[in-house]
């Protein structure tokens, strides 16, 4: 017998009924998208473009993002990993010595999204995992620090769109 379903004077009022789980939220990067294989080349390409061929500006962007161009990897403490693009866009503008405008932020996001889409690499077989979970009745959601548009585009490239019920960027 299940204790949480007992009735009468011996039942424990602090015990709650089991939780019914209906959905599972997945963080995209590092969970089903290979972060380094996807974002290393994406950020490198975006920084080169934003620096406009200026090696010193590129070096400042690398420092601001804690990006090692020799390995193509971000440090685990990189603000690019921990912050939303609205936050790290300020660092990019400061590194380049330009004002942070909506146009600057939009261009940076577009370059990053395009680069990530071009290099998106799955971890394992997320389609198979999502199919199995959906067969068990779960809704599937993706939550990410990435832009919603970028996340949706990467999910589409990996053939996951029909398997995902919502994306929150």
Short mmCIF file of C-alpha atoms in Angstrom, two decimals, residues 12-165:
data_model
loop_
_atom_site.label_atom_id
_atom_site.label_comp_id
_atom_site.label_asym_id
_atom_site.label_seq_id
_atom_site.Cartn_x
_atom_site.Cartn_y
_atom_site.Cartn_z
CA UNK A 12 0.33 12.03 7.53
CA UNK A 13 -1.05 15.46 6.53
CA UNK A 14 2.42 16.69 5.50
CA UNK A 15 2.85 13.94 2.92
CA UNK A 16 1.83 14.97 -0.58
CA UNK A 17 0.54 12.90 -3.44
CA UNK A 18 3.13 11.94 -6.06
CA UNK A 19 3.81 14.59 -8.68
CA UNK A 20 2.65 13.78 -12.17
CA UNK A 21 5.26 14.96 -14.64
CA UNK A 22 3.90 16.04 -17.98
CA UNK A 23 6.79 17.85 -19.60
CA UNK A 24 10.56 17.85 -19.63
CA UNK A 25 12.59 21.00 -20.31
CA UNK A 26 16.00 20.61 -21.88
CA UNK A 27 18.75 23.20 -21.91
CA UNK A 28 20.00 23.16 -25.50
CA UNK A 29 23.73 23.81 -25.36
CA UNK A 30 25.72 21.09 -23.67
CA UNK A 31 22.66 18.86 -23.31
CA UNK A 32 21.74 17.91 -26.85
CA UNK A 33 23.84 20.39 -28.84
CA UNK A 34 27.64 20.13 -28.59
CA UNK A 35 28.54 23.53 -27.16
CA UNK A 36 32.19 23.70 -28.20
CA UNK A 37 31.72 22.29 -31.70
CA UNK A 38 28.83 24.69 -32.31
CA UNK A 39 29.76 27.89 -30.54
CA UNK A 40 33.56 27.89 -30.83
CA UNK A 41 33.54 28.44 -34.59
CA UNK A 42 30.44 30.64 -34.38
CA UNK A 43 31.89 33.13 -31.92
CA UNK A 44 35.27 33.11 -33.66
CA UNK A 45 33.68 33.96 -36.99
CA UNK A 46 31.43 36.65 -35.47
CA UNK A 47 34.33 38.29 -33.64
CA UNK A 48 36.46 38.33 -36.81
CA UNK A 49 33.61 39.95 -38.73
CA UNK A 50 32.83 42.50 -36.01
CA UNK A 51 36.53 43.38 -35.71
CA UNK A 52 36.60 44.16 -39.43
CA UNK A 53 40.09 42.76 -39.99
CA UNK A 54 41.63 44.69 -37.07
CA UNK A 55 43.81 42.14 -35.23
CA UNK A 56 43.96 44.24 -32.06
CA UNK A 57 40.16 44.60 -31.97
CA UNK A 58 39.82 40.85 -32.49
CA UNK A 59 42.24 40.23 -29.61
CA UNK A 60 40.21 42.55 -27.36
CA UNK A 61 37.02 40.66 -28.26
CA UNK A 62 38.74 37.35 -27.49
CA UNK A 63 39.81 38.70 -24.09
CA UNK A 64 36.34 40.11 -23.34
CA UNK A 65 34.76 36.75 -24.16
CA UNK A 66 37.50 34.62 -22.57
CA UNK A 67 37.94 32.89 -25.91
CA UNK A 68 41.17 31.10 -26.76
CA UNK A 69 41.64 31.34 -30.54
CA UNK A 70 44.36 28.65 -30.48
CA UNK A 71 41.89 26.04 -29.18
CA UNK A 72 38.66 27.58 -30.45
CA UNK A 73 37.14 27.28 -26.98
CA UNK A 74 35.57 29.56 -24.44
CA UNK A 75 36.68 29.42 -20.81
CA UNK A 76 34.01 27.97 -18.50
CA UNK A 77 33.80 31.39 -16.84
CA UNK A 78 33.17 33.24 -20.11
CA UNK A 79 30.43 35.87 -19.96
CA UNK A 80 29.33 34.52 -23.35
CA UNK A 81 28.26 31.33 -21.58
CA UNK A 82 26.68 32.91 -18.53
CA UNK A 83 25.05 36.06 -19.87
CA UNK A 84 22.30 36.88 -22.33
CA UNK A 85 23.40 38.58 -25.53
CA UNK A 86 21.96 41.89 -24.33
CA UNK A 87 24.51 41.74 -21.50
CA UNK A 88 27.61 40.61 -23.36
CA UNK A 89 26.85 42.93 -26.30
CA UNK A 90 28.06 45.76 -24.04
CA UNK A 91 31.40 43.96 -23.64
CA UNK A 92 31.70 43.59 -27.42
CA UNK A 93 30.92 47.26 -28.03
CA UNK A 94 33.39 48.33 -25.34
CA UNK A 95 36.10 46.05 -26.78
CA UNK A 96 35.56 47.60 -30.20
CA UNK A 97 35.30 51.16 -28.86
CA UNK A 98 31.87 51.74 -30.42
CA UNK A 99 28.52 52.66 -28.92
CA UNK A 100 26.12 49.87 -28.05
CA UNK A 101 23.18 50.45 -30.37
CA UNK A 102 20.24 48.29 -31.36
CA UNK A 103 21.83 47.85 -34.77
CA UNK A 104 25.13 46.71 -33.22
CA UNK A 105 23.32 44.21 -30.97
CA UNK A 106 21.15 42.96 -33.86
CA UNK A 107 24.20 42.47 -36.11
CA UNK A 108 26.12 40.63 -33.39
CA UNK A 109 23.14 38.32 -32.72
CA UNK A 110 22.65 37.64 -36.43
CA UNK A 111 26.31 36.73 -36.88
CA UNK A 112 26.26 34.45 -33.83
CA UNK A 113 22.99 32.79 -34.87
CA UNK A 114 24.27 32.20 -38.42
CA UNK A 115 27.55 30.78 -37.17
CA UNK A 116 25.89 28.52 -34.64
CA UNK A 117 23.45 27.27 -37.25
CA UNK A 118 26.27 26.53 -39.69
CA UNK A 119 28.17 24.55 -37.05
CA UNK A 120 25.33 23.00 -34.99
CA UNK A 121 26.35 19.52 -33.89
CA UNK A 122 24.18 17.19 -31.83
CA UNK A 123 25.26 15.23 -28.81
CA UNK A 124 24.17 11.66 -29.39
CA UNK A 125 20.80 11.19 -31.04
CA UNK A 126 18.41 13.75 -29.55
CA UNK A 127 15.66 12.85 -32.04
CA UNK A 128 15.60 9.28 -30.74
CA UNK A 129 15.56 10.47 -27.11
CA UNK A 130 12.77 12.99 -27.74
CA UNK A 131 10.75 10.38 -29.67
CA UNK A 132 11.04 7.93 -26.77
CA UNK A 133 9.97 10.56 -24.25
CA UNK A 134 7.04 11.69 -26.40
CA UNK A 135 5.97 8.04 -26.74
CA UNK A 136 5.78 7.97 -22.94
CA UNK A 137 3.46 10.98 -23.07
CA UNK A 138 5.87 13.77 -22.19
CA UNK A 139 5.80 17.20 -23.75
CA UNK A 140 9.28 18.41 -24.71
CA UNK A 141 10.50 21.95 -24.16
CA UNK A 142 13.79 23.67 -24.86
CA UNK A 143 14.98 26.50 -22.67
CA UNK A 144 18.17 28.33 -23.52
CA UNK A 145 20.24 31.45 -23.02
CA UNK A 146 20.50 31.55 -26.81
CA UNK A 147 18.08 33.67 -28.83
CA UNK A 148 14.75 31.98 -29.47
CA UNK A 149 15.21 32.36 -33.23
CA UNK A 150 18.68 30.84 -33.06
CA UNK A 151 17.50 27.94 -30.90
CA UNK A 152 14.56 27.23 -33.20
CA UNK A 153 16.83 27.28 -36.25
CA UNK A 154 19.32 24.86 -34.64
CA UNK A 155 16.49 22.53 -33.58
CA UNK A 156 15.16 22.59 -37.15
CA UNK A 157 18.60 21.81 -38.59
CA UNK A 158 18.87 18.82 -36.25
CA UNK A 159 15.41 17.58 -37.29
CA UNK A 160 13.83 18.23 -33.90
CA UNK A 161 11.13 20.81 -34.63
CA UNK A 162 8.23 18.34 -34.79
CA UNK A 163 9.42 16.71 -31.58
CA UNK A 164 9.52 19.91 -29.52
CA UNK A 165 6.43 21.54 -28.08
#
